[in-house]
XYZ file of C-alpha atoms in Angstrom:
488
model
C 26.715 -52.041 11.170
C 26.078 -48.308 10.749
C 28.486 -46.644 8.364
C 29.878 -44.362 11.063
C 30.857 -47.289 13.373
C 34.137 -47.832 11.520
C 35.279 -44.289 12.247
C 36.800 -45.568 15.474
C 39.170 -47.691 13.447
C 40.572 -44.541 11.891
C 39.539 -45.456 8.356
C 36.998 -43.438 6.280
C 35.696 -45.018 3.108
C 34.025 -43.026 0.267
C 30.635 -44.558 1.115
C 30.990 -43.518 4.742
C 31.930 -39.974 3.722
C 28.802 -39.707 1.573
C 26.624 -40.873 4.465
C 28.144 -38.304 6.773
C 27.526 -35.451 4.327
C 23.930 -36.503 3.653
C 23.178 -36.908 7.352
C 24.628 -33.474 8.139
C 22.527 -31.779 5.435
C 19.337 -33.499 6.587
C 19.930 -32.643 10.235
C 20.715 -29.034 9.382
C 17.555 -28.759 7.297
C 15.429 -30.242 10.086
C 16.980 -27.912 12.633
C 16.341 -24.854 10.504
C 12.787 -25.935 9.773
C 11.853 -26.646 13.380
C 13.497 -23.600 14.946
C 12.947 -21.053 12.187
C 9.455 -21.678 10.839
C 7.742 -18.851 12.680
C 10.690 -16.542 12.050
C 10.414 -17.192 8.307
C 6.674 -16.470 8.352
C 7.141 -13.226 10.252
C 10.001 -12.281 8.005
C 7.782 -12.871 4.983
C 5.038 -10.745 6.521
C 7.520 -7.962 7.273
C 8.732 -8.190 3.715
C 5.163 -7.891 2.436
C 4.513 -4.888 4.675
C 7.672 -3.238 3.485
C 7.345 -3.811 -0.227
C 3.571 -3.909 -0.794
C 2.140 -1.111 1.357
C 2.031 1.253 -1.626
C 0.510 -1.343 -3.958
C -3.027 0.006 -3.632
C -6.054 -1.845 -4.958
C -9.822 -1.607 -5.009
C -12.200 1.320 -5.151
C -11.399 4.824 -3.960
C -13.723 5.796 -1.111
C -16.395 8.404 -1.942
C -15.703 7.847 -5.646
C -16.840 5.265 -8.162
C -13.598 4.113 -9.739
C -10.647 1.871 -8.922
C -7.045 2.705 -8.150
C -5.906 0.639 -11.133
C -8.117 2.677 -13.458
C -6.628 5.946 -12.216
C -3.083 4.578 -12.457
C -3.535 3.551 -16.070
C -5.422 6.655 -17.164
C -2.998 9.021 -15.480
C 0.317 7.358 -16.267
C -0.510 6.532 -19.898
C -2.815 9.343 -21.044
C -2.773 12.366 -18.729
C 0.707 12.606 -17.233
C 2.612 12.677 -20.568
C 0.345 15.431 -21.870
C 0.664 17.507 -18.713
C 4.419 17.064 -18.665
C 4.781 18.603 -22.128
C 2.169 21.309 -21.494
C 3.447 22.712 -18.189
C 6.865 23.606 -19.614
C 5.227 26.163 -21.923
C 5.697 29.834 -21.084
C 2.059 30.407 -20.196
C 2.179 27.830 -17.396
C 5.783 28.085 -16.247
C 5.610 31.761 -15.191
C 3.604 32.199 -12.002
C 3.111 35.529 -10.271
C 3.130 35.277 -6.491
C 3.789 37.333 -3.351
C 6.391 35.489 -1.262
C 7.215 38.257 1.233
C 3.941 38.593 3.127
C 4.093 38.334 6.900
C 2.500 35.411 8.695
C -0.918 36.637 9.904
C -1.226 34.117 12.758
C 2.022 34.008 14.724
C 5.462 35.543 14.929
C 7.944 33.106 13.430
C 11.375 34.277 12.358
C 12.616 30.771 11.550
C 13.993 30.486 8.038
C 15.408 27.570 6.125
C 19.196 27.971 6.202
C 19.925 25.726 3.220
C 20.831 27.335 -0.088
C 18.283 25.136 -1.838
C 15.427 26.977 -0.071
C 16.100 30.089 -2.124
C 13.728 31.012 -4.978
C 15.206 32.238 -8.233
C 13.165 35.188 -9.483
C 12.758 36.058 -13.149
C 14.555 38.823 -14.906
C 12.345 41.310 -16.724
C 13.715 40.317 -20.112
C 12.741 36.662 -19.581
C 9.050 37.315 -18.957
C 6.916 36.891 -22.109
C 5.648 40.278 -23.367
C 1.988 39.371 -22.974
C 2.369 38.731 -19.234
C 3.856 42.076 -18.287
C 1.709 44.722 -16.631
C -0.790 44.703 -13.804
C -3.827 44.227 -16.033
C -2.540 40.912 -17.344
C -1.740 39.523 -13.917
C -4.846 40.391 -11.888
C -7.810 41.010 -14.169
C -8.736 38.675 -16.967
C -5.946 39.116 -19.513
C -7.420 39.934 -22.922
C -5.461 39.703 -26.142
C -7.021 42.846 -27.597
C -6.054 44.856 -24.522
C -2.480 43.579 -24.661
C -2.060 44.538 -28.336
C -3.824 47.934 -28.183
C -1.370 50.531 -29.454
C -3.244 53.756 -28.715
C -4.603 53.731 -25.184
C -6.127 57.200 -25.639
C -8.217 56.187 -28.621
C -11.936 56.494 -27.864
C -13.586 53.447 -29.445
C -17.080 54.440 -28.371
C -17.752 58.172 -28.264
C -21.216 57.902 -26.766
C -20.124 55.602 -23.975
C -17.166 57.873 -23.289
C -19.502 60.855 -23.071
C -21.776 59.112 -20.560
C -18.825 58.128 -18.382
C -17.636 61.721 -18.029
C -20.250 62.315 -15.361
C -18.832 59.576 -13.148
C -15.879 60.529 -11.008
C -12.694 58.499 -10.748
C -13.479 57.894 -7.088
C -16.842 56.387 -8.029
C -15.181 54.144 -10.622
C -12.796 52.847 -7.973
C -15.697 52.157 -5.626
C -17.558 50.252 -8.347
C -14.482 48.166 -9.020
C -14.032 47.519 -5.315
C -17.633 46.295 -5.077
C -17.138 44.086 -8.117
C -13.948 42.640 -6.666
C -15.708 41.996 -3.366
C -18.601 40.194 -5.073
C -16.191 38.096 -7.099
C -14.133 37.238 -4.010
C -17.177 35.610 -2.401
C -16.705 32.680 -4.777
C -13.007 32.257 -3.966
C -11.739 29.500 -1.709
C -8.232 30.922 -1.356
C -6.308 34.187 -1.263
C -5.241 35.669 -4.600
C -2.299 38.016 -4.049
C -0.690 38.269 -7.491
C -2.101 41.796 -7.919
C -0.618 43.096 -4.656
C 2.525 45.249 -4.436
C 5.506 42.978 -3.957
C 4.233 40.141 -6.144
C 6.793 38.897 -8.669
C 6.946 36.396 -11.501
C 8.686 33.108 -10.724
C 9.874 30.588 -13.296
C 8.607 27.271 -11.963
C 11.062 25.306 -14.086
C 13.984 27.033 -12.368
C 12.493 26.304 -8.944
C 11.346 22.662 -8.963
C 9.509 21.256 -5.977
C 11.867 18.992 -4.053
C 13.377 18.341 -0.626
C 15.012 21.481 0.741
C 15.853 20.455 4.303
C 13.002 22.529 5.750
C 11.917 20.648 8.863
C 11.701 21.001 12.615
C 9.235 22.910 14.758
C 8.394 25.492 12.098
C 7.387 22.849 9.533
C 5.454 20.819 12.115
C 3.595 23.940 13.206
C 2.307 24.481 9.666
C 0.727 21.038 9.348
C -0.453 21.006 12.952
C -2.311 24.278 12.376
C -3.855 22.952 9.195
C -5.051 19.665 10.674
C -5.845 20.572 14.269
C -7.297 24.052 13.774
C -8.706 24.099 10.251
C -9.837 20.553 9.442
C -13.288 19.558 10.669
C -12.842 17.480 13.812
C -15.025 14.606 14.899
C -15.690 14.412 18.654
C -14.229 10.911 18.805
C -10.978 11.851 17.107
C -7.899 11.699 19.303
C -5.243 14.324 18.798
C -2.146 12.963 17.100
C 1.037 14.421 15.733
C 1.156 16.506 12.577
C 2.040 13.538 10.368
C -0.883 11.432 11.586
C -4.335 11.145 10.086
C -6.410 13.567 12.138
C -9.527 11.579 11.230
C -8.699 7.858 11.589
C -9.703 5.804 8.580
C -11.883 3.539 10.739
C -14.059 6.495 11.731
C -14.664 7.458 8.123
C -15.279 3.850 7.123
C -18.018 3.615 9.764
C -19.612 6.795 8.342
C -19.025 8.655 11.595
C -17.902 11.665 9.545
C -20.253 13.350 7.059
C -19.394 13.524 3.361
C -18.457 17.228 3.369
C -16.068 16.775 6.297
C -14.554 13.677 4.701
C -13.998 15.492 1.422
C -12.300 18.426 3.122
C -9.981 16.250 5.176
C -9.169 13.859 2.342
C -8.245 16.695 -0.011
C -5.841 18.188 2.544
C -4.449 14.749 3.352
C -4.069 14.016 -0.374
C -2.205 17.289 -0.870
C 0.041 16.440 2.103
C 0.764 12.982 0.659
C 1.517 14.452 -2.748
C 4.016 16.929 -1.299
C 5.697 14.161 0.697
C 6.045 12.010 -2.424
C 7.676 14.903 -4.289
C 10.165 15.367 -1.475
C 11.013 11.652 -1.435
C 11.308 11.423 -5.223
C 13.511 14.528 -5.450
C 15.638 14.182 -2.340
C 18.995 15.846 -1.734
C 21.233 12.777 -1.787
C 24.477 14.726 -1.525
C 25.861 18.225 -1.820
C 28.992 16.764 -3.395
C 29.561 15.155 -6.766
C 30.839 11.604 -7.245
C 34.374 13.057 -7.398
C 34.024 14.592 -3.938
C 33.695 18.209 -5.056
C 30.846 20.485 -3.985
C 28.086 20.305 -6.611
C 26.519 23.758 -7.079
C 23.134 22.259 -7.912
C 23.404 19.292 -5.529
C 22.820 15.631 -6.335
C 19.116 14.722 -6.335
C 17.208 11.470 -6.630
C 14.689 9.120 -5.002
C 15.119 8.213 -1.340
C 13.481 4.868 -0.564
C 14.166 5.034 3.177
C 12.465 8.428 3.430
C 9.488 7.135 1.461
C 9.108 4.191 3.836
C 9.445 6.468 6.856
C 6.581 8.648 5.678
C 4.172 5.962 4.446
C 5.018 2.431 5.662
C 2.502 0.824 8.086
C 4.884 0.376 11.013
C 5.938 4.045 10.844
C 2.424 5.504 10.448
C 0.259 3.371 12.735
C -1.128 1.618 9.627
C -2.458 4.893 8.201
C 0.116 5.358 5.412
C -1.785 3.438 2.752
C -4.918 5.468 3.514
C -2.953 8.695 3.083
C -1.833 7.432 -0.323
C -5.447 6.678 -1.247
C -6.308 10.260 -0.307
C -3.830 11.352 -2.983
C -6.019 9.577 -5.528
C -9.107 11.211 -4.067
C -7.653 14.715 -4.371
C -6.609 13.866 -7.920
C -10.171 12.865 -8.844
C -11.631 16.036 -7.333
C -9.327 18.273 -9.381
C -9.856 16.082 -12.446
C -13.593 16.668 -12.109
C -13.064 20.429 -11.786
C -11.080 20.513 -15.043
C -13.769 18.483 -16.792
C -16.507 20.786 -15.485
C -14.668 23.939 -16.569
C -13.599 22.456 -19.914
C -16.103 24.487 -22.021
C -14.694 27.704 -20.549
C -11.044 26.666 -20.616
C -11.291 25.811 -24.314
C -12.222 29.417 -25.073
C -9.229 30.933 -23.285
C -6.549 32.575 -25.406
C -3.579 31.491 -23.241
C -1.990 34.689 -24.437
C 1.698 35.398 -23.860
C 2.317 37.561 -26.924
C 4.196 34.756 -28.680
C 1.787 33.707 -31.418
C 3.242 30.305 -32.275
C 3.576 29.230 -28.639
C 0.081 30.452 -27.811
C -1.385 28.460 -30.681
C 0.438 25.304 -29.580
C -0.700 25.719 -25.966
C -4.320 26.198 -26.957
C -4.221 23.050 -29.088
C -2.532 21.059 -26.315
C -5.045 22.243 -23.698
C -7.966 21.197 -25.900
C -6.407 17.770 -26.398
C -5.847 17.337 -22.645
C -9.396 18.439 -21.802
C -10.814 15.939 -24.289
C -8.886 13.145 -22.568
C -10.025 14.352 -19.128
C -13.667 14.480 -20.211
C -13.322 10.898 -21.440
C -12.448 9.571 -17.981
C -15.059 6.911 -17.120
C -15.930 7.963 -13.551
C -15.599 11.479 -12.194
C -16.116 12.683 -8.639
C -19.754 13.669 -8.055
C -19.803 17.084 -6.380
C -23.620 17.381 -6.550
C -23.917 15.057 -3.537
C -22.435 17.786 -1.342
C -24.118 20.832 0.261
C -27.622 19.676 -0.629
C -29.495 20.023 2.660
C -31.119 23.467 2.741
C -30.114 26.103 5.291
C -27.717 23.832 7.160
C -25.960 23.009 3.884
C -25.472 26.711 3.119
C -23.914 27.222 6.542
C -21.683 24.181 6.079
C -20.589 25.386 2.653
C -19.649 28.786 4.112
C -17.646 27.100 6.876
C -15.993 24.825 4.295
C -14.921 27.861 2.268
C -13.686 29.817 5.299
C -11.553 26.950 6.533
C -9.899 26.476 3.162
C -9.370 30.224 2.889
C -7.619 30.073 6.248
C -5.300 27.331 5.011
C -4.259 29.508 2.072
C -3.291 32.206 4.591
C -1.201 29.706 6.571
C 0.992 29.256 3.491
C 2.441 32.713 4.237
C 3.836 31.249 7.474
C 6.060 28.682 5.735
C 9.691 29.502 6.542
C 11.225 28.085 3.346
C 10.724 30.291 0.283
C 10.626 27.413 -2.186
C 8.241 25.436 0.038
C 6.089 28.545 0.371
C 6.037 28.981 -3.408
C 4.797 25.467 -4.102
C 2.497 25.438 -1.098
C 0.771 28.627 -2.222
C 0.516 27.404 -5.813
C -0.968 24.015 -4.928
C -3.407 25.412 -2.372
C -4.494 28.074 -4.863
C -4.930 25.415 -7.535
C -7.036 23.288 -5.202
C -9.012 26.373 -4.174
C -9.684 27.164 -7.837
C -10.953 23.603 -8.315
C -13.331 24.065 -5.370
C -14.502 27.380 -6.840
C -15.325 25.627 -10.107
C -17.173 22.811 -8.359
C -19.152 24.739 -5.767
C -19.601 28.375 -6.849
C -22.485 27.407 -9.133
C -21.159 29.603 -11.931
C -19.646 26.674 -13.787
C -22.709 24.431 -13.682
C -23.603 23.506 -17.238
C -27.222 22.593 -16.494
C -30.056 24.340 -14.709
C -33.447 23.038 -13.608
C -36.482 24.965 -14.859
C -40.235 24.431 -14.747
C -40.000 22.963 -18.234
C -37.225 20.521 -17.377
C -33.436 20.606 -17.644
C -31.688 22.848 -20.137
C -28.124 23.887 -20.792
C -27.036 26.979 -18.919
C -25.667 29.869 -20.950
C -22.179 30.975 -19.894
C -22.339 34.068 -17.707
C -20.679 37.106 -19.348
C -18.856 37.870 -16.095
C -17.661 34.300 -15.672
C -13.898 34.459 -15.801
C -10.885 32.833 -14.241
C -7.885 35.054 -13.741
C -4.650 33.972 -15.345
C -3.102 33.134 -11.967
C -6.021 30.820 -11.167
C -5.647 28.965 -14.464
C -1.881 28.584 -14.030
C -2.343 27.335 -10.450
C -5.177 24.969 -11.437
C -3.176 23.198 -14.149
C 0.091 23.136 -12.173
C -1.579 21.851 -8.998
C -3.233 19.069 -10.963
C 0.133 18.433 -12.588
C 1.678 17.948 -9.139
C -0.950 15.344 -8.196
C -0.509 13.624 -11.545
C 3.262 13.562 -11.056
C 2.838 12.077 -7.565
C 0.783 9.171 -8.893
C 3.393 8.602 -11.599
C 6.223 8.755 -9.035
C 4.326 6.373 -6.767
C 4.460 3.791 -9.545
C 8.209 4.428 -9.830
C 8.591 3.676 -6.109
C 6.606 0.458 -6.554
C 8.914 -0.623 -9.350
C 11.988 0.036 -7.218
C 10.528 -1.896 -4.300
C 9.820 -4.883 -6.493
């Protein structure tokens, strides 16, 4: 007789109770297995999509290295060095014009949050070697900064010859020289213009400010839809979509130069989004409920998923993150290419001990960068004769236009970091494609090292933007690893 038959008699033995419990557990397990198998599989897949979309692997398109290699090299060797270098006075003070009018449209929208405001420097805080127009626009020279008698004639004969040249002619010569030099620029340099001021980057960190809405969307829409190269097959999407779908690039439907341009802009966009997610305004009040003057900041996982997860980005989010690595490698290559010139800079602020430390730290960083096993190969671009020259000009003009769009950003702090990072990326492009930083030249007798041009100089603002922009990309890759750890 089955154990449960005796239940009708109203008696329940210990053996019968055990059978009932075992039978119930087995039946429940079978029911869950039969009715929930596909649910469990889908749930597992959703979990994988949620927690693994930023776990990138494999090679980086258009480059010859792996994501894992970049992660290790950046997070272990480069990021710690940059972090300690960029807090030095030479790199923390950036001169910029934040009050220029938007040249493309009338937009009076401004960020209303108090965190959009930029704290400007007081005169007494600026290092002595950075004060004055000559040190901010033209190549700052230590000897010029420390010259005590400006009326002293150090070369009588040269002074005598120059007396026959009028001041007006001198200004015209300088204007021609500035024009010639500007032909190599990929972005607008406005630190010499009236209205430009020094900003302490450490007092104005890049983070979420609440700047959003139509004004913010218009910025990225203008960049992608009007200034990125567009393939004929590309469908128009919203400002947070990939304007060139990854599948098109994977099928080589977009030429290398167009891919590079788009991927650099996309990488910059991804980097900025990561900064906003990693430094998000969690609350304007402290844990005690009082208003916190500086706000409470920290990582926002939900915002990170919204901006990059597959189901929120039509499966493009992981490709946008890979573009971050691409932009990083391009700027890494620019620093490596300019390393012989950057080593010779004085990094002069007028503070001897600090200047010596910065110069030593820069040399150490450049040595590490030059030791990276696989740099981006810029020589594969613009190598097709007359059509390549035309394409290079169009490439430069489009990036120049993007630097102008930064003056249309309605949030002052967003405008500050947008201008700095675009200028840094533009300086990297200048190094890679102007030809003035090429260390080798082909002759009839073979290949020889090229002698540095006497006029080859980077202005201080370009150097500050170059290192800080690369620092932002480096920080993004480091913060991406932090997000992975939290997701795990």
